[in-house]
PDB file of C-alpha atoms in Angstrom:
ATOM      1  CA  UNK A  58      -0.272   0.075   0.171  1.00 35.00           C
ATOM      2  CA  UNK A  59       2.793   2.598   0.685  1.00 34.00           C
ATOM      3  CA  UNK A  60       6.600   2.970   0.703  1.00 36.00           C
ATOM      4  CA  UNK A  61       6.283   1.632   4.153  1.00 39.00           C
ATOM      5  CA  UNK A  62       5.494  -1.456   2.942  1.00 40.00           C
ATOM      6  CA  UNK A  63       6.936  -4.158   0.452  1.00 39.00           C
ATOM      7  CA  UNK A  64       6.048  -3.227  -3.044  1.00 43.00           C
ATOM      8  CA  UNK A  65       2.697  -5.113  -4.388  1.00 46.00           C
ATOM      9  CA  UNK A  66       3.293  -8.117  -6.272  1.00 48.00           C
ATOM     10  CA  UNK A  67       0.859 -10.770  -7.261  1.00 48.00           C
ATOM     11  CA  UNK A  68       1.263 -12.996  -4.123  1.00 50.00           C
ATOM     12  CA  UNK A  69       1.214 -16.770  -3.980  1.00 56.00           C
ATOM     13  CA  UNK A  70      -2.094 -18.524  -2.986  1.00 55.00           C
ATOM     14  CA  UNK A  71      -0.832 -19.216   0.360  1.00 57.00           C
ATOM     15  CA  UNK A  72       0.324 -15.824   1.011  1.00 51.00           C
ATOM     16  CA  UNK A  73      -2.953 -14.292  -0.262  1.00 49.00           C
ATOM     17  CA  UNK A  74      -4.619 -16.802   2.339  1.00 52.00           C
ATOM     18  CA  UNK A  75      -2.301 -15.606   5.248  1.00 54.00           C
ATOM     19  CA  UNK A  76      -1.537 -12.169   4.766  1.00 54.00           C
ATOM     20  CA  UNK A  77      -5.055 -11.617   3.764  1.00 51.00           C
ATOM     21  CA  UNK A  78      -6.621 -13.145   6.722  1.00 55.00           C
ATOM     22  CA  UNK A  79      -4.335 -11.129   9.154  1.00 58.00           C
ATOM     23  CA  UNK A  80      -5.800  -7.711   9.134  1.00 60.00           C
ATOM     24  CA  UNK A  81      -8.567  -8.433  11.290  1.00 60.00           C
ATOM     25  CA  UNK A  82      -5.928  -8.679  14.482  1.00 73.00           C
ATOM     26  CA  UNK A  83      -7.149  -5.062  15.390  1.00 88.00           C
ATOM     27  CA  UNK A  84     -10.368  -4.290  13.409  1.00 93.00           C
ATOM     28  CA  UNK A  85     -11.197  -1.108  15.459  1.00 94.00           C
ATOM     29  CA  UNK A  86      -7.774   0.302  14.640  1.00 94.00           C
ATOM     30  CA  UNK A  87      -8.196  -0.720  11.075  1.00 94.00           C
ATOM     31  CA  UNK A  88     -11.248   1.125  10.285  1.00 95.00           C
ATOM     32  CA  UNK A  89     -10.391   4.054  12.432  1.00 96.00           C
ATOM     33  CA  UNK A  90      -6.917   4.738  10.806  1.00 95.00           C
ATOM     34  CA  UNK A  91      -7.327   3.235   6.904  1.00 95.00           C
ATOM     35  CA  UNK A  92      -7.619   6.225   4.539  1.00 96.00           C
ATOM     36  CA  UNK A  93     -11.649   6.277   3.092  1.00 97.00           C
ATOM     37  CA  UNK A  94     -11.826   6.378  -0.809  1.00 98.00           C
ATOM     38  CA  UNK A  95     -12.031   9.779  -2.607  1.00 98.00           C
ATOM     39  CA  UNK A  96     -15.782  10.511  -3.068  1.00 98.00           C
ATOM     40  CA  UNK A  97     -14.865  11.447  -6.929  1.00 98.00           C
ATOM     41  CA  UNK A  98     -14.046   7.947  -7.085  1.00 98.00           C
ATOM     42  CA  UNK A  99     -17.200   6.857  -5.615  1.00 98.00           C
ATOM     43  CA  UNK A 100     -19.356   8.946  -7.450  1.00 98.00           C
ATOM     44  CA  UNK A 101     -17.729   7.609 -11.032  1.00 98.00           C
ATOM     45  CA  UNK A 102     -18.428   4.207  -9.948  1.00 98.00           C
ATOM     46  CA  UNK A 103     -22.190   4.776  -9.173  1.00 98.00           C
ATOM     47  CA  UNK A 104     -22.546   6.432 -12.409  1.00 98.00           C
ATOM     48  CA  UNK A 105     -21.297   4.395 -14.686  1.00 98.00           C
ATOM     49  CA  UNK A 106     -22.473   1.098 -13.210  1.00 98.00           C
ATOM     50  CA  UNK A 107     -26.053   0.004 -14.225  1.00 98.00           C
ATOM     51  CA  UNK A 108     -27.746  -0.154 -10.812  1.00 98.00           C
ATOM     52  CA  UNK A 109     -27.322   0.192  -7.100  1.00 98.00           C
ATOM     53  CA  UNK A 110     -26.967  -3.491  -5.986  1.00 98.00           C
ATOM     54  CA  UNK A 111     -23.135  -4.042  -5.265  1.00 99.00           C
ATOM     55  CA  UNK A 112     -21.200  -6.711  -4.630  1.00 99.00           C
ATOM     56  CA  UNK A 113     -18.144  -5.751  -2.179  1.00 98.00           C
ATOM     57  CA  UNK A 114     -15.319  -8.134  -2.237  1.00 98.00           C
ATOM     58  CA  UNK A 115     -12.976  -8.349   0.738  1.00 97.00           C
ATOM     59  CA  UNK A 116     -15.030  -5.582   2.266  1.00 97.00           C
ATOM     60  CA  UNK A 117     -12.939  -5.808   6.082  1.00 96.00           C
ATOM     61  CA  UNK A 118     -14.651  -3.605   8.454  1.00 97.00           C
ATOM     62  CA  UNK A 119     -16.834  -2.121   5.586  1.00 98.00           C
ATOM     63  CA  UNK A 120     -14.834   1.238   4.725  1.00 98.00           C
ATOM     64  CA  UNK A 121     -15.729   1.313   1.272  1.00 98.00           C
ATOM     65  CA  UNK A 122     -19.047  -0.432   1.943  1.00 98.00           C
ATOM     66  CA  UNK A 123     -20.295   2.779   4.077  1.00 98.00           C
ATOM     67  CA  UNK A 124     -19.377   4.956   1.354  1.00 98.00           C
ATOM     68  CA  UNK A 125     -21.152   3.232  -1.612  1.00 98.00           C
ATOM     69  CA  UNK A 126     -24.335   2.819   0.869  1.00 98.00           C
ATOM     70  CA  UNK A 127     -23.973   6.635   1.736  1.00 98.00           C
ATOM     71  CA  UNK A 128     -24.278   6.999  -2.299  1.00 98.00           C
ATOM     72  CA  UNK A 129     -27.278   5.033  -2.423  1.00 98.00           C
ATOM     73  CA  UNK A 130     -26.607   1.668  -3.185  1.00 98.00           C
ATOM     74  CA  UNK A 131     -27.326  -1.730  -1.779  1.00 98.00           C
ATOM     75  CA  UNK A 132     -24.237  -3.287  -0.841  1.00 98.00           C
ATOM     76  CA  UNK A 133     -23.530  -7.206   0.298  1.00 98.00           C
ATOM     77  CA  UNK A 134     -20.346  -7.875   1.536  1.00 98.00           C
ATOM     78  CA  UNK A 135     -17.940 -11.046   1.334  1.00 98.00           C
ATOM     79  CA  UNK A 136     -14.930 -11.290   3.799  1.00 97.00           C
ATOM     80  CA  UNK A 137     -13.134 -14.157   4.853  1.00 96.00           C
ATOM     81  CA  UNK A 138     -11.949 -12.873   8.310  1.00 95.00           C
ATOM     82  CA  UNK A 139     -14.682 -13.248  10.944  1.00 95.00           C
ATOM     83  CA  UNK A 140     -13.423 -10.439  12.883  1.00 96.00           C
ATOM     84  CA  UNK A 141     -13.965  -7.847  10.051  1.00 96.00           C
ATOM     85  CA  UNK A 142     -17.120  -9.439   9.594  1.00 97.00           C
ATOM     86  CA  UNK A 143     -18.264  -8.603  13.306  1.00 97.00           C
ATOM     87  CA  UNK A 144     -16.812  -5.414  13.194  1.00 97.00           C
ATOM     88  CA  UNK A 145     -18.787  -4.520   9.959  1.00 97.00           C
ATOM     89  CA  UNK A 146     -22.125  -5.659  11.081  1.00 98.00           C
ATOM     90  CA  UNK A 147     -22.057  -3.494  13.958  1.00 97.00           C
ATOM     91  CA  UNK A 148     -22.732  -0.654  11.457  1.00 94.00           C
ATOM     92  CA  UNK A 149     -25.735  -2.903  10.076  1.00 97.00           C
ATOM     93  CA  UNK A 150     -23.735  -3.970   7.032  1.00 98.00           C
ATOM     94  CA  UNK A 151     -24.819  -7.309   5.300  1.00 98.00           C
ATOM     95  CA  UNK A 152     -21.629  -9.269   4.991  1.00 98.00           C
ATOM     96  CA  UNK A 153     -20.873 -13.072   4.311  1.00 98.00           C
ATOM     97  CA  UNK A 154     -18.043 -15.232   5.814  1.00 97.00           C
ATOM     98  CA  UNK A 155     -16.085 -16.352   3.079  1.00 97.00           C
ATOM     99  CA  UNK A 156     -13.243 -16.246   0.719  1.00 96.00           C
ATOM    100  CA  UNK A 157     -14.693 -14.894  -2.615  1.00 97.00           C
ATOM    101  CA  UNK A 158     -13.165 -17.749  -4.956  1.00 95.00           C
ATOM    102  CA  UNK A 159     -14.898 -20.266  -2.623  1.00 95.00           C
ATOM    103  CA  UNK A 160     -18.275 -17.822  -1.694  1.00 97.00           C
ATOM    104  CA  UNK A 161     -21.752 -19.518  -2.910  1.00 97.00           C
ATOM    105  CA  UNK A 162     -23.681 -16.469  -4.864  1.00 97.00           C
ATOM    106  CA  UNK A 163     -26.987 -18.547  -4.619  1.00 97.00           C
ATOM    107  CA  UNK A 164     -28.275 -17.353  -8.048  1.00 97.00           C
ATOM    108  CA  UNK A 165     -27.779 -13.577  -6.908  1.00 98.00           C
ATOM    109  CA  UNK A 166     -26.761 -11.185  -9.189  1.00 98.00           C
ATOM    110  CA  UNK A 167     -25.410  -7.713  -9.193  1.00 98.00           C
ATOM    111  CA  UNK A 168     -24.788  -4.336 -11.142  1.00 98.00           C
ATOM    112  CA  UNK A 169     -21.226  -3.765  -9.748  1.00 99.00           C
ATOM    113  CA  UNK A 170     -18.731  -5.753  -8.143  1.00 99.00           C
ATOM    114  CA  UNK A 171     -16.209  -3.474  -5.980  1.00 99.00           C
ATOM    115  CA  UNK A 172     -12.940  -4.488  -4.204  1.00 98.00           C
ATOM    116  CA  UNK A 173     -10.818  -1.674  -2.133  1.00 98.00           C
ATOM    117  CA  UNK A 174      -7.605  -2.485  -1.532  1.00 96.00           C
ATOM    118  CA  UNK A 175      -8.158  -6.462  -1.372  1.00 96.00           C
ATOM    119  CA  UNK A 176      -8.139  -7.866  -4.983  1.00 97.00           C
ATOM    120  CA  UNK A 177      -4.496  -8.815  -4.535  1.00 94.00           C
ATOM    121  CA  UNK A 178      -5.092 -11.173  -1.947  1.00 93.00           C
ATOM    122  CA  UNK A 179      -7.727 -13.359  -4.342  1.00 95.00           C
ATOM    123  CA  UNK A 180      -6.701 -15.572  -7.147  1.00 96.00           C
ATOM    124  CA  UNK A 181      -7.010 -12.743 -10.210  1.00 97.00           C
ATOM    125  CA  UNK A 182      -8.261 -15.383 -12.738  1.00 98.00           C
ATOM    126  CA  UNK A 183     -10.327 -17.213 -10.118  1.00 97.00           C
ATOM    127  CA  UNK A 184     -11.649 -13.970  -8.860  1.00 98.00           C
ATOM    128  CA  UNK A 185     -12.793 -12.390 -12.494  1.00 98.00           C
ATOM    129  CA  UNK A 186     -14.479 -15.554 -13.296  1.00 98.00           C
ATOM    130  CA  UNK A 187     -16.666 -15.371 -10.008  1.00 98.00           C
ATOM    131  CA  UNK A 188     -17.306 -11.813 -10.516  1.00 98.00           C
ATOM    132  CA  UNK A 189     -18.212 -12.317 -14.351  1.00 98.00           C
ATOM    133  CA  UNK A 190     -20.561 -15.246 -13.035  1.00 98.00           C
ATOM    134  CA  UNK A 191     -22.617 -12.872 -10.530  1.00 98.00           C
ATOM    135  CA  UNK A 192     -22.493  -9.423 -12.371  1.00 98.00           C
ATOM    136  CA  UNK A 193     -25.806  -8.653 -14.766  1.00 98.00           C
ATOM    137  CA  UNK A 194     -24.956  -7.398 -18.670  1.00 97.00           C
ATOM    138  CA  UNK A 195     -23.082  -4.215 -18.543  1.00 98.00           C
ATOM    139  CA  UNK A 196     -22.482  -4.855 -14.990  1.00 98.00           C
ATOM    140  CA  UNK A 197     -19.039  -3.037 -14.021  1.00 98.00           C
ATOM    141  CA  UNK A 198     -16.158  -4.726 -11.872  1.00 99.00           C
ATOM    142  CA  UNK A 199     -13.984  -2.034 -10.181  1.00 99.00           C
ATOM    143  CA  UNK A 200     -10.967  -2.960  -8.481  1.00 98.00           C
ATOM    144  CA  UNK A 201      -8.952  -0.118  -6.349  1.00 98.00           C
ATOM    145  CA  UNK A 202      -5.928   0.999  -4.245  1.00 98.00           C
ATOM    146  CA  UNK A 203      -4.332   3.552  -2.851  1.00 97.00           C
ATOM    147  CA  UNK A 204      -1.096   4.538  -4.177  1.00 95.00           C
ATOM    148  CA  UNK A 205       1.226   6.832  -2.337  1.00 91.00           C
ATOM    149  CA  UNK A 206       4.594   8.069  -2.096  1.00 85.00           C
ATOM    150  CA  UNK A 207       6.017   8.811   1.693  1.00 84.00           C
ATOM    151  CA  UNK A 208       8.097  12.255   1.294  1.00 80.00           C
ATOM    152  CA  UNK A 209      12.370  11.140   0.600  1.00 80.00           C
ATOM    153  CA  UNK A 210      13.441  12.330   3.811  1.00 76.00           C
ATOM    154  CA  UNK A 211      10.389  10.409   5.693  1.00 76.00           C
ATOM    155  CA  UNK A 212      10.729   7.186   3.461  1.00 79.00           C
ATOM    156  CA  UNK A 213      14.735   6.977   3.917  1.00 80.00           C
ATOM    157  CA  UNK A 214      14.231   7.511   7.774  1.00 75.00           C
ATOM    158  CA  UNK A 215      11.602   4.549   7.653  1.00 72.00           C
ATOM    159  CA  UNK A 216      13.935   2.439   5.552  1.00 77.00           C
ATOM    160  CA  UNK A 217      16.556   2.547   8.067  1.00 80.00           C
ATOM    161  CA  UNK A 218      14.408   1.571  10.828  1.00 75.00           C
ATOM    162  CA  UNK A 219      12.886  -1.482   8.668  1.00 74.00           C
ATOM    163  CA  UNK A 220      16.542  -2.636   7.922  1.00 81.00           C
ATOM    164  CA  UNK A 221      17.664  -2.713  11.406  1.00 82.00           C
ATOM    165  CA  UNK A 222      14.651  -4.693  12.836  1.00 78.00           C
ATOM    166  CA  UNK A 223      12.956  -6.448   9.754  1.00 75.00           C
ATOM    167  CA  UNK A 224      16.161  -7.384   7.696  1.00 80.00           C
ATOM    168  CA  UNK A 225      14.016 -10.119   5.931  1.00 76.00           C
ATOM    169  CA  UNK A 226      11.500  -7.675   4.823  1.00 69.00           C
ATOM    170  CA  UNK A 227      11.519  -6.511   1.007  1.00 60.00           C
ATOM    171  CA  UNK A 228      11.019  -3.315   2.194  1.00 57.00           C
ATOM    172  CA  UNK A 229      12.936  -0.611  -0.082  1.00 57.00           C
ATOM    173  CA  UNK A 230      13.614   3.105  -0.198  1.00 52.00           C
ATOM    174  CA  UNK A 231      11.778   4.672  -3.617  1.00 50.00           C
ATOM    175  CA  UNK A 232      13.894   5.283  -6.261  1.00 48.00           C
ATOM    176  CA  UNK A 233      12.185   8.744  -7.051  1.00 52.00           C
ATOM    177  CA  UNK A 234       8.779  10.476  -6.313  1.00 49.00           C
ATOM    178  CA  UNK A 235       7.169   8.385  -9.215  1.00 59.00           C
ATOM    179  CA  UNK A 236       8.278   4.753  -8.024  1.00 72.00           C
ATOM    180  CA  UNK A 237       5.340   4.121  -5.985  1.00 81.00           C
ATOM    181  CA  UNK A 238       3.133   4.191  -8.901  1.00 88.00           C
ATOM    182  CA  UNK A 239       5.785   2.054 -10.906  1.00 86.00           C
ATOM    183  CA  UNK A 240       5.873  -0.330  -8.107  1.00 82.00           C
ATOM    184  CA  UNK A 241       1.940  -1.034  -8.304  1.00 92.00           C
ATOM    185  CA  UNK A 242       1.766  -1.371 -11.991  1.00 93.00           C
ATOM    186  CA  UNK A 243       2.667  -5.277 -11.664  1.00 93.00           C
ATOM    187  CA  UNK A 244      -0.259  -5.201  -9.380  1.00 94.00           C
ATOM    188  CA  UNK A 245      -2.568  -3.556 -11.883  1.00 97.00           C
ATOM    189  CA  UNK A 246      -1.261  -5.639 -14.630  1.00 97.00           C
ATOM    190  CA  UNK A 247      -1.902  -9.227 -12.761  1.00 97.00           C
ATOM    191  CA  UNK A 248      -5.528  -7.663 -12.186  1.00 98.00           C
ATOM    192  CA  UNK A 249      -6.156  -7.057 -15.531  1.00 98.00           C
ATOM    193  CA  UNK A 250      -4.651  -9.836 -16.951  1.00 98.00           C
ATOM    194  CA  UNK A 251      -6.776 -11.905 -14.863  1.00 98.00           C
ATOM    195  CA  UNK A 252      -9.757 -10.140 -16.223  1.00 98.00           C
ATOM    196  CA  UNK A 253      -8.689 -10.711 -19.415  1.00 98.00           C
ATOM    197  CA  UNK A 254      -8.192 -14.537 -18.774  1.00 98.00           C
ATOM    198  CA  UNK A 255     -11.495 -15.172 -17.286  1.00 98.00           C
ATOM    199  CA  UNK A 256     -13.517 -13.747 -20.173  1.00 97.00           C
ATOM    200  CA  UNK A 257     -16.569 -12.347 -20.147  1.00 97.00           C
ATOM    201  CA  UNK A 258     -15.632  -8.706 -19.878  1.00 98.00           C
ATOM    202  CA  UNK A 259     -15.013  -5.805 -22.473  1.00 98.00           C
ATOM    203  CA  UNK A 260     -11.514  -3.876 -22.347  1.00 98.00           C
ATOM    204  CA  UNK A 261     -10.157  -3.019 -19.092  1.00 98.00           C
ATOM    205  CA  UNK A 262      -9.198   0.596 -18.368  1.00 98.00           C
ATOM    206  CA  UNK A 263      -7.747   2.505 -15.270  1.00 98.00           C
ATOM    207  CA  UNK A 264      -8.830   5.663 -13.955  1.00 98.00           C
ATOM    208  CA  UNK A 265      -6.870   7.769 -11.470  1.00 98.00           C
ATOM    209  CA  UNK A 266      -8.006  10.012  -8.635  1.00 98.00           C
ATOM    210  CA  UNK A 267      -5.384  12.789  -6.857  1.00 97.00           C
ATOM    211  CA  UNK A 268      -5.764  13.450  -3.264  1.00 97.00           C
ATOM    212  CA  UNK A 269      -3.629  14.291  -0.328  1.00 96.00           C
ATOM    213  CA  UNK A 270      -3.825  13.699   3.242  1.00 96.00           C
ATOM    214  CA  UNK A 271      -1.952  15.701   6.143  1.00 96.00           C
ATOM    215  CA  UNK A 272      -0.581  12.948   9.084  1.00 96.00           C
ATOM    216  CA  UNK A 273       0.335  14.274  12.671  1.00 96.00           C
ATOM    217  CA  UNK A 274       2.923  11.619  14.184  1.00 95.00           C
ATOM    218  CA  UNK A 275       0.240   9.863  16.458  1.00 96.00           C
ATOM    219  CA  UNK A 276      -1.817   9.714  13.192  1.00 96.00           C
ATOM    220  CA  UNK A 277       0.672   7.828  11.160  1.00 94.00           C
ATOM    221  CA  UNK A 278       1.603   5.366  14.133  1.00 94.00           C
ATOM    222  CA  UNK A 279      -1.564   4.886  14.607  1.00 95.00           C
ATOM    223  CA  UNK A 280      -2.180   3.020  11.047  1.00 93.00           C
ATOM    224  CA  UNK A 281       1.221   1.461  10.699  1.00 90.00           C
ATOM    225  CA  UNK A 282       0.215  -1.243  12.906  1.00 89.00           C
ATOM    226  CA  UNK A 283      -2.636  -2.362  10.481  1.00 89.00           C
ATOM    227  CA  UNK A 284      -0.100  -2.704   7.370  1.00 83.00           C
ATOM    228  CA  UNK A 285       0.836  -6.126   5.970  1.00 75.00           C
ATOM    229  CA  UNK A 286       4.492  -5.949   7.040  1.00 73.00           C
ATOM    230  CA  UNK A 287       3.594  -5.611  10.584  1.00 79.00           C
ATOM    231  CA  UNK A 288       0.055  -7.269  11.162  1.00 79.00           C
ATOM    232  CA  UNK A 289       2.226 -10.538  11.467  1.00 77.00           C
ATOM    233  CA  UNK A 290       5.614  -9.438  13.119  1.00 78.00           C
ATOM    234  CA  UNK A 291       6.094  -9.961  16.884  1.00 82.00           C
ATOM    235  CA  UNK A 292       5.255  -7.264  19.533  1.00 85.00           C
ATOM    236  CA  UNK A 293       8.378  -6.087  20.380  1.00 83.00           C
ATOM    237  CA  UNK A 294       9.285  -5.696  16.597  1.00 82.00           C
ATOM    238  CA  UNK A 295       6.486  -3.408  16.237  1.00 85.00           C
ATOM    239  CA  UNK A 296       6.994  -1.379  19.264  1.00 89.00           C
ATOM    240  CA  UNK A 297      10.395  -0.838  17.999  1.00 86.00           C
ATOM    241  CA  UNK A 298       9.382   0.229  14.730  1.00 84.00           C
ATOM    242  CA  UNK A 299       6.950   2.781  15.971  1.00 90.00           C
ATOM    243  CA  UNK A 300       9.688   4.328  18.320  1.00 90.00           C
ATOM    244  CA  UNK A 301      12.048   4.762  15.281  1.00 87.00           C
ATOM    245  CA  UNK A 302       9.404   6.091  13.112  1.00 86.00           C
ATOM    246  CA  UNK A 303       7.897   8.063  15.690  1.00 91.00           C
ATOM    247  CA  UNK A 304      11.626   9.644  16.104  1.00 90.00           C
ATOM    248  CA  UNK A 305      11.720  10.199  12.407  1.00 87.00           C
ATOM    249  CA  UNK A 306       8.786  12.262  11.911  1.00 91.00           C
ATOM    250  CA  UNK A 307       9.816  14.507  15.214  1.00 93.00           C
ATOM    251  CA  UNK A 308      12.782  15.387  13.201  1.00 89.00           C
ATOM    252  CA  UNK A 309      10.467  16.649  10.484  1.00 88.00           C
ATOM    253  CA  UNK A 310       8.275  18.480  12.639  1.00 94.00           C
ATOM    254  CA  UNK A 311       5.719  16.114  13.803  1.00 96.00           C
ATOM    255  CA  UNK A 312       3.851  15.984  10.711  1.00 95.00           C
ATOM    256  CA  UNK A 313       4.035  15.249   6.982  1.00 93.00           C
ATOM    257  CA  UNK A 314       1.747  15.514   4.058  1.00 93.00           C
ATOM    258  CA  UNK A 315       1.174  12.291   1.814  1.00 93.00           C
ATOM    259  CA  UNK A 316       0.297  12.590  -1.635  1.00 93.00           C
ATOM    260  CA  UNK A 317      -2.171   9.882  -2.871  1.00 95.00           C
ATOM    261  CA  UNK A 318      -3.556   8.598  -6.055  1.00 96.00           C
ATOM    262  CA  UNK A 319      -6.171   5.786  -5.736  1.00 98.00           C
ATOM    263  CA  UNK A 320      -6.459   3.837  -8.979  1.00 98.00           C
ATOM    264  CA  UNK A 321      -9.045   2.142 -10.204  1.00 98.00           C
ATOM    265  CA  UNK A 322      -8.767  -0.990 -12.907  1.00 98.00           C
ATOM    266  CA  UNK A 323     -12.336  -1.524 -14.384  1.00 98.00           C
ATOM    267  CA  UNK A 324     -14.283  -3.179 -17.083  1.00 98.00           C
ATOM    268  CA  UNK A 325     -17.937  -4.028 -17.741  1.00 98.00           C
ATOM    269  CA  UNK A 326     -19.453  -7.509 -18.166  1.00 98.00           C
ATOM    270  CA  UNK A 327     -20.050  -8.032 -21.866  1.00 94.00           C
TER     271      UNK A 327
END
């Protein structure tokens, strides 16, 4: 998801299951700290879908599901982590516990299938085939991720902490300000290739939405334990990472601005 995480790449099936089901370790923190999706993105997906019935794959705690519901959509979530599902249901969301590749639609169909920062934990071909099965004609498949680039000084400081405490991590220092987007292109390509291989869809497109968010030291440190690198790390390692990262942010004045690009990989059902 960011320069403080490994550059995303299509994971193995075992990695998809193991990592994808680790985020519920602190569902409340995940929901509180993970950024929402830009409203222009929500609006465009809704405008370019043929109706309001949505299936939210890997819905987690319901961040994007609530946004689509607020836009007038009827949303059903599918999520493999029971801890995340319990949290999402507190707000009245309808969520079923299953991995999407194994989920049983029971004849139900939808106007759109959406997935926010989740599709890389799903087999790209099997997932696209299941989406094609449940989408109505002209229904939209919309897969989206946040891409963001840490300020260079912040990234350098964070990298030093990771190299010292998590030497086996594939964390890397971004080469230049555009490298975060470059790193994500393999993930976007895997999603697009899976859609093409599954069949039943028209041309695949990318939509980009630029925005930014200001993070205080405490806000960023609150989010860090929800990142895939740290959800599986020992508590003592997490504590040391947060201490080192906090010191780096303090040296920068206690806050920084993060530029985001939210990228949508999308196609319509033939």
